[in-house]
Coordinates of C-alpha atoms in Angstrom, one line a residue:
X1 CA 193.9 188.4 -6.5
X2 CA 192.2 190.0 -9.2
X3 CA 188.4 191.3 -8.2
X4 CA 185.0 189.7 -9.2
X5 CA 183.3 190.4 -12.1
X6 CA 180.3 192.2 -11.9
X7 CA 177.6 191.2 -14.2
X8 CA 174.0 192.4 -14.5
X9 CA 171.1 189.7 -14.5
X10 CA 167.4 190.2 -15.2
X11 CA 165.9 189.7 -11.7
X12 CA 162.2 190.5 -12.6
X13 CA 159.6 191.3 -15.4
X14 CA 156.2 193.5 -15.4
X15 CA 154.0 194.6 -18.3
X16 CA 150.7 196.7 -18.5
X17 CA 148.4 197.2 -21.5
X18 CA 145.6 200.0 -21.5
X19 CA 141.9 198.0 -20.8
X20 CA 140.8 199.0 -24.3
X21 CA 141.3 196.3 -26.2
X22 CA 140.3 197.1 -30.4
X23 CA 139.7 194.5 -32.8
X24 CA 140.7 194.3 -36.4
X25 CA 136.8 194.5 -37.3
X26 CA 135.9 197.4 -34.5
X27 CA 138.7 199.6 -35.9
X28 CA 137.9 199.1 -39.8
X29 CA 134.0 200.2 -38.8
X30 CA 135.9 203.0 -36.9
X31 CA 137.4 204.3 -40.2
X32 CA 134.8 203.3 -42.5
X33 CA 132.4 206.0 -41.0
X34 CA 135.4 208.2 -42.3
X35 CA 135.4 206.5 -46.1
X36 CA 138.4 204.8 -45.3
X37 CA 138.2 200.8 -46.7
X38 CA 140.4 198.6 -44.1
X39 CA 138.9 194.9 -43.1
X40 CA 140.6 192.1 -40.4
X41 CA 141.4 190.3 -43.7
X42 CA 143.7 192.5 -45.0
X43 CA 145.5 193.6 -41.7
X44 CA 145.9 190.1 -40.4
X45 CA 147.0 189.0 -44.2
X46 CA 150.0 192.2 -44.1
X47 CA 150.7 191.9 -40.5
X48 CA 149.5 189.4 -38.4
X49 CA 148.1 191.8 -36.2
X50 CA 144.4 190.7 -34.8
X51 CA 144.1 193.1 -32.1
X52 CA 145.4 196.0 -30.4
X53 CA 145.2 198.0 -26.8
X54 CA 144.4 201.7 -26.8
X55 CA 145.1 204.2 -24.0
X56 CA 141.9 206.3 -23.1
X57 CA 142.5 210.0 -23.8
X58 CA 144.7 211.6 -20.7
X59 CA 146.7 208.6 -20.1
X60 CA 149.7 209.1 -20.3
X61 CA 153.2 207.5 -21.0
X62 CA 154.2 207.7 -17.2
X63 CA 150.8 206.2 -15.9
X64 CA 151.6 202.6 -18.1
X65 CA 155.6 202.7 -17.2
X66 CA 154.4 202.8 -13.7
X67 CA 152.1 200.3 -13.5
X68 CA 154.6 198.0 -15.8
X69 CA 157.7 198.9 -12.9
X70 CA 155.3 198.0 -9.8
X71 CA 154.3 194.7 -11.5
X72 CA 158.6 193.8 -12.2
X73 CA 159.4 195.2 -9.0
X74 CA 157.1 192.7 -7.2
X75 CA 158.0 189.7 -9.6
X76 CA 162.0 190.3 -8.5
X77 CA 161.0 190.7 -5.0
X78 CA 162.6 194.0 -4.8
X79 CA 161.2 197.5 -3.3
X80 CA 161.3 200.8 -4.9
X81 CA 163.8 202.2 -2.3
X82 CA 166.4 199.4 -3.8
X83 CA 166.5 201.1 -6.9
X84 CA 169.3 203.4 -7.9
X85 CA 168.7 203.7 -11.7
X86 CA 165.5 204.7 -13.7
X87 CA 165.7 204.5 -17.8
X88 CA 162.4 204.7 -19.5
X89 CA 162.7 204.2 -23.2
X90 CA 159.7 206.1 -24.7
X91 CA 158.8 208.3 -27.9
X92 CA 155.8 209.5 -26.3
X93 CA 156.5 211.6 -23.3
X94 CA 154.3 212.8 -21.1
X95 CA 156.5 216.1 -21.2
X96 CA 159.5 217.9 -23.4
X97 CA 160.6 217.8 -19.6
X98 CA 161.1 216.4 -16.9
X99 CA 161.8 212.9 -18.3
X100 CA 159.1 210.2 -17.9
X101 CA 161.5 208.2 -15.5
X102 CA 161.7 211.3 -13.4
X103 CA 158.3 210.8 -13.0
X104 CA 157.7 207.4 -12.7
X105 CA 160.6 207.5 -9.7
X106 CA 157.8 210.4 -8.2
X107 CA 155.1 207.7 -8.6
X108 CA 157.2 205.0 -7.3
X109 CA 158.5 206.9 -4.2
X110 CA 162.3 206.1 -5.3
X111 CA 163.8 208.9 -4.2
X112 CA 167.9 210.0 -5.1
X113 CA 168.9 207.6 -7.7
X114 CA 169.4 208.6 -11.4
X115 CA 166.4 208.8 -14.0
X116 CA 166.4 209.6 -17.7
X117 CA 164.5 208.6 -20.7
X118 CA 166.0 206.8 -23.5
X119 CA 165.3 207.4 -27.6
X120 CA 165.5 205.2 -30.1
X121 CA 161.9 204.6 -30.9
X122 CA 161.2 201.0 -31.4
X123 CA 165.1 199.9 -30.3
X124 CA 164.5 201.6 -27.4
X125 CA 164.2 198.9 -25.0
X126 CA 167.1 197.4 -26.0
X127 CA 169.1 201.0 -26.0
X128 CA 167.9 201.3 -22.6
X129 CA 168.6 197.8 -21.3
X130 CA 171.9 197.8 -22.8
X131 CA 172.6 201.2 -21.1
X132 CA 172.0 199.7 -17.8
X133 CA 173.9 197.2 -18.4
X134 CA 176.8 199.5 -18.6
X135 CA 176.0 200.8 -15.4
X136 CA 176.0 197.8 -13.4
X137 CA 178.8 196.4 -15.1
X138 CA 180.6 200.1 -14.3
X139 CA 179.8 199.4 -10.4
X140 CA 177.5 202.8 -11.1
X141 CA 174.4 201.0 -10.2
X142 CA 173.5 198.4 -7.9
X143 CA 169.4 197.7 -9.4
X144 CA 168.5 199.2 -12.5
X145 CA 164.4 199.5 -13.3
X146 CA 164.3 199.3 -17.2
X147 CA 160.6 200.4 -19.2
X148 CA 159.9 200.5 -22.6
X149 CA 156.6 202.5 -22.5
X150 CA 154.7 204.1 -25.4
X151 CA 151.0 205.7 -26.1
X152 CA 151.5 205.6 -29.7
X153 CA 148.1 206.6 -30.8
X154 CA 148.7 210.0 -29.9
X155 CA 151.2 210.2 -32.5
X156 CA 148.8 208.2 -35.4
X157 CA 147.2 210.0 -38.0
X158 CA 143.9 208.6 -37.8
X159 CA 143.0 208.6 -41.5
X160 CA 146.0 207.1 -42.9
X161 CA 145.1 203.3 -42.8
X162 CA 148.9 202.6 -44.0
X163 CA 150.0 203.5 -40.1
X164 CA 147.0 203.6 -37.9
X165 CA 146.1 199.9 -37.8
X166 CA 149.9 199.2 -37.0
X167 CA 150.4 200.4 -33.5
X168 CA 149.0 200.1 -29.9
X169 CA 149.7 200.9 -26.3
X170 CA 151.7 199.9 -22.7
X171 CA 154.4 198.8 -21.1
X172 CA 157.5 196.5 -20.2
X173 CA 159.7 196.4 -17.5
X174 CA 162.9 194.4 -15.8
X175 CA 164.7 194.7 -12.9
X176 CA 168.5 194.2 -13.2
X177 CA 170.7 193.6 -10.3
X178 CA 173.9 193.1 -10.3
X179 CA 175.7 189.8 -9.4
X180 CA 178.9 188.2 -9.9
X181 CA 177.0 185.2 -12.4
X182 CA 177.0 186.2 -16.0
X183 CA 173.4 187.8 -17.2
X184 CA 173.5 189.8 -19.7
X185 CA 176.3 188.4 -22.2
X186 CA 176.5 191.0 -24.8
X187 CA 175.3 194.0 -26.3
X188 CA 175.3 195.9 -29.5
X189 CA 173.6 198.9 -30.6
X190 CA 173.7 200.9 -33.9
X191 CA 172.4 203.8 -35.8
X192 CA 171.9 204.7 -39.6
X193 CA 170.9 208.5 -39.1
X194 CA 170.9 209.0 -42.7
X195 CA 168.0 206.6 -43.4
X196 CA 165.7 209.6 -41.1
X197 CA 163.2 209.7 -43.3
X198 CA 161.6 206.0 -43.9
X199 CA 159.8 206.5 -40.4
X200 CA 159.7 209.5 -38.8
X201 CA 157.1 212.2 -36.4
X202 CA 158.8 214.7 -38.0
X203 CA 156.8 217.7 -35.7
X204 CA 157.5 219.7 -32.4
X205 CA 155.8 222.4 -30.2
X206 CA 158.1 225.9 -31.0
X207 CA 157.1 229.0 -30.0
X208 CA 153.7 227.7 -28.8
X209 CA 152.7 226.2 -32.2
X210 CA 153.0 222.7 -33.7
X211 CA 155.8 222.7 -36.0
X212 CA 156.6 220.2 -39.0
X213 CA 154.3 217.1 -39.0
X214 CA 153.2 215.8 -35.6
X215 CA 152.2 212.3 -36.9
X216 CA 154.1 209.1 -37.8
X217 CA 155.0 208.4 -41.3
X218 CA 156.4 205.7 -42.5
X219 CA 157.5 204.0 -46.2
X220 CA 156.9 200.6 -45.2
X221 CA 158.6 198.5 -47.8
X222 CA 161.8 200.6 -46.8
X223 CA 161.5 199.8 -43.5
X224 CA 160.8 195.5 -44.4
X225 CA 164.0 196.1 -46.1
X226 CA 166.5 197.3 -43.9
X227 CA 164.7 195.4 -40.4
X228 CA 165.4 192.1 -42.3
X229 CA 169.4 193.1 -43.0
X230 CA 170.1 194.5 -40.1
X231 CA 168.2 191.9 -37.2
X232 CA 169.7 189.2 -39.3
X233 CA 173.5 190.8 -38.9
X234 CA 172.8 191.8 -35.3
X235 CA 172.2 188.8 -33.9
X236 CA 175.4 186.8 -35.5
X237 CA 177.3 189.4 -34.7
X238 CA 176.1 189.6 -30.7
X239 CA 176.2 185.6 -30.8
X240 CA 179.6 185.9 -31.9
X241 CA 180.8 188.4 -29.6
X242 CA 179.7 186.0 -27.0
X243 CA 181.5 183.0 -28.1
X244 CA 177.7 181.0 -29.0
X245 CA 176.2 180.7 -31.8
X246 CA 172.8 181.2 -33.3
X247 CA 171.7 178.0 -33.2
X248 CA 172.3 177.7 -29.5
X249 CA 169.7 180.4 -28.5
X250 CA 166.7 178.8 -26.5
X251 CA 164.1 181.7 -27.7
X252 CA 164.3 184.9 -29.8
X253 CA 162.1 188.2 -28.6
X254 CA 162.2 190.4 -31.6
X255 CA 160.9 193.8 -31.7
X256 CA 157.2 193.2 -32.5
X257 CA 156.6 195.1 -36.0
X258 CA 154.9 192.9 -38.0
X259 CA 154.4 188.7 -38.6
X260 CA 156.3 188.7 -42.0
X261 CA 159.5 190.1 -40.3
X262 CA 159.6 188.3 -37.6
X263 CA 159.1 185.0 -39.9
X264 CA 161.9 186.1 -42.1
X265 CA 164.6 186.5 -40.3
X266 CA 163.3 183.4 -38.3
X267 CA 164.3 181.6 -41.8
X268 CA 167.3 183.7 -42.5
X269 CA 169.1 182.7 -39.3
X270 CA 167.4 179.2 -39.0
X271 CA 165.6 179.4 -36.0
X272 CA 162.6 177.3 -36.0
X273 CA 159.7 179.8 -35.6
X274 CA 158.6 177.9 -32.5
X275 CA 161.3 179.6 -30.9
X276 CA 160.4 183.4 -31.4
X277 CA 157.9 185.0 -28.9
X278 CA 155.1 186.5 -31.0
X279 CA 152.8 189.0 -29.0
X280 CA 152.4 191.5 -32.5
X281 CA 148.9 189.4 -33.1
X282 CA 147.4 190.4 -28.9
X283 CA 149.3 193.6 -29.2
X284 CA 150.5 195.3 -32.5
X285 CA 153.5 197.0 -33.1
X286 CA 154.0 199.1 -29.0
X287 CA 157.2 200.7 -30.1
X288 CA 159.7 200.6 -27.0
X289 CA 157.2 198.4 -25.1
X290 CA 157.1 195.7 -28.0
X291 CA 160.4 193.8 -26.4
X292 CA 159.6 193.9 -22.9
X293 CA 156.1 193.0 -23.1
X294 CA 157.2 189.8 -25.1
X295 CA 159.8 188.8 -22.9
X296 CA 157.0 189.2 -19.7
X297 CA 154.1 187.2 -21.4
X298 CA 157.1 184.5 -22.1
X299 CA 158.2 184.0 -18.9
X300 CA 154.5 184.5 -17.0
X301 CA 153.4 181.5 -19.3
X302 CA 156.5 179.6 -18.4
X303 CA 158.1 179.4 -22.1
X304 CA 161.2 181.3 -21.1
X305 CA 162.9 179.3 -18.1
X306 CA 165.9 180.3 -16.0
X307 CA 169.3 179.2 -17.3
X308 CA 168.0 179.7 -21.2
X309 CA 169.9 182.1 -23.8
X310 CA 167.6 184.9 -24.7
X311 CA 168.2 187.4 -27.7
X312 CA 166.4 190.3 -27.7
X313 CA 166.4 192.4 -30.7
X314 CA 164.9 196.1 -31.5
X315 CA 164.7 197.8 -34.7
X316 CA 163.6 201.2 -35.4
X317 CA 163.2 205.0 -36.6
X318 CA 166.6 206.9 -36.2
X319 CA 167.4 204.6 -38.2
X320 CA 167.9 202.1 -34.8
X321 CA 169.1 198.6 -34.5
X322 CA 170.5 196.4 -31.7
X323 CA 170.7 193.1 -29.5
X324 CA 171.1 192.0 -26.4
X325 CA 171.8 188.8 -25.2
X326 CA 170.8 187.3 -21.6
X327 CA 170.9 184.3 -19.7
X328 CA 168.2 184.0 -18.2

């Protein structure tokens, strides 16, 4: 007799966004007292974004991934002792060390099991999920807390409106337990490190001093470009490598960049838009946090049921792409 298969299924979701929320309009008065022109019109018009949520000053990366984990822990009916695994996905540490997960675990009171942070900027979730994964499959981890959690605006420059009115703040967790019914069906990921410089935070504290540039740059039509090739690819292939194809997927949870992607490659694979989760309007572009946070607000307002195919998709500085897919 051969032995069971183990499999790793998403038992529980959580997300937490920062009480600030900032309009379109608050944040254009915000950098007009600066001399720099931005209105709702033209934000909404390039991105779809209407509003986002910004940390207070001091709160930190590990204060949203905590609150995030408590809220999926609860939803999969699961204490903080069960967990064995910790994988924040994050850009924004608290620290250069310990990881954030190590201190989340401290916050959570999860004592033993293994924590580390995860990055891959805005494919971070799905690096970390798909990383998991592994270790459940790998009978190395019995229940696996996954975050995506990011307080981008500490890495904005302020004054360049190109950036600033893209991003926002929190956090998305799932629990993954393992069981012998398939959950997650397949994973890729995938890297382009030549492509480094289309978005970047090139900087670093050396010697005591801020090296390089500490703030987020990005050539946005580069980006457009290669997130529309690479999603598209991604998901046929991770369809494909799980024997289903596109058209067969009940929603799509893209990485939450911007409207005009996430309508594209809703056309290039032919999935009728009513079947992609959009949050980027309620919460901008929230790096690592973008997927997770979707995939919660989908399934708290019932859309995503259990027993329905989910693809998850992340895309990203590094360069950084990949999928996951999950029965729900």
């Amino acid at each position: 007799m051969g032995t069971a298969m183990t499999y790793a299924v998403i038992a529980g979701s959580g997300s937490f966004l920062p009480e600030r929320v900032v309009s379109n309009d608050e944040l254009a008065a915000e950098l007009a007292t600066r001399n720099i022109s931005t209105s709702d019109e033209w934000i909404v018009e390039r991105t779809g974004i209407r509003q986002r949520h910004l940390a207070e000053r001091g709160v930190t990366t590990s204060v949203l991934a905590t609150e995030a984990a408590r809220r999926a822990l609860q939803d999969a009916g699961v204490q903080a002792g069960d967990v064995d695994l910790i994988i924040v996905a994050t850009s924004t540490p608290d620290y250069v060390f310990p990881s954030t997960a190590c201190l989340v675990q401290a916050n959570l009171g999860a004592r033993g099991g293994a924590a580390f942070d995860v990055q891959a900027v805005c494919s971070g979730f799905v690096y970390a999920l798909s990383t998991a994964d592994a270790f459940v499959r790998a009978g190395r981890s019995r229940c696996a807390l996954v975050i995506g959690a990011e307080v981008f605006s500490s890495i904005l420059d302020w004054n360049d409106r190109s950036t600033c009115v893209l991003f926002g703040d929190g956090a998305g967790a799932v629990v993954l337990k393992a069981s012998d019914k398939p959950g997650i069906l397949a994973a890729q990921l995938h890297a382009d490190g030549s492509q480094t410089k289309i978005l970047c935070a090139a900087g670093n504290v050396a010697y005591g001093d801020v090296t390089g540039d500490p703030f987020l740059r990005m050539d946005g039509q580069a980006v457009f470009k290669q997130a529309v090739t690479v999603l598209d690819r991604s998901a046929r292939d991770v369809c494909a490598e799980a024997g289903l194809d596109v058209a067969q997927l009940d929603w799509l949870v893209p990485h939450q960049a911007n409207v005009r992607i996430l309508n594209f490659l809703a056309r290039k694979l032919q999935v009728p838009v009513e079947k992609v989760v959009i949050t980027v309007d309620s919460h901008a572009n929230t790096s690592a946090a973008s997927v997770p946070l979707a995939l919660d607000a989908a399934r708290r307002d019932g859309r995503i049921k259990p027993g329905q195919l989910v693809l998850m998709q992340g895309v990203g500085g590094g360069f950084t792409w990949g999928s996951v897919l999950a029965r729900m």
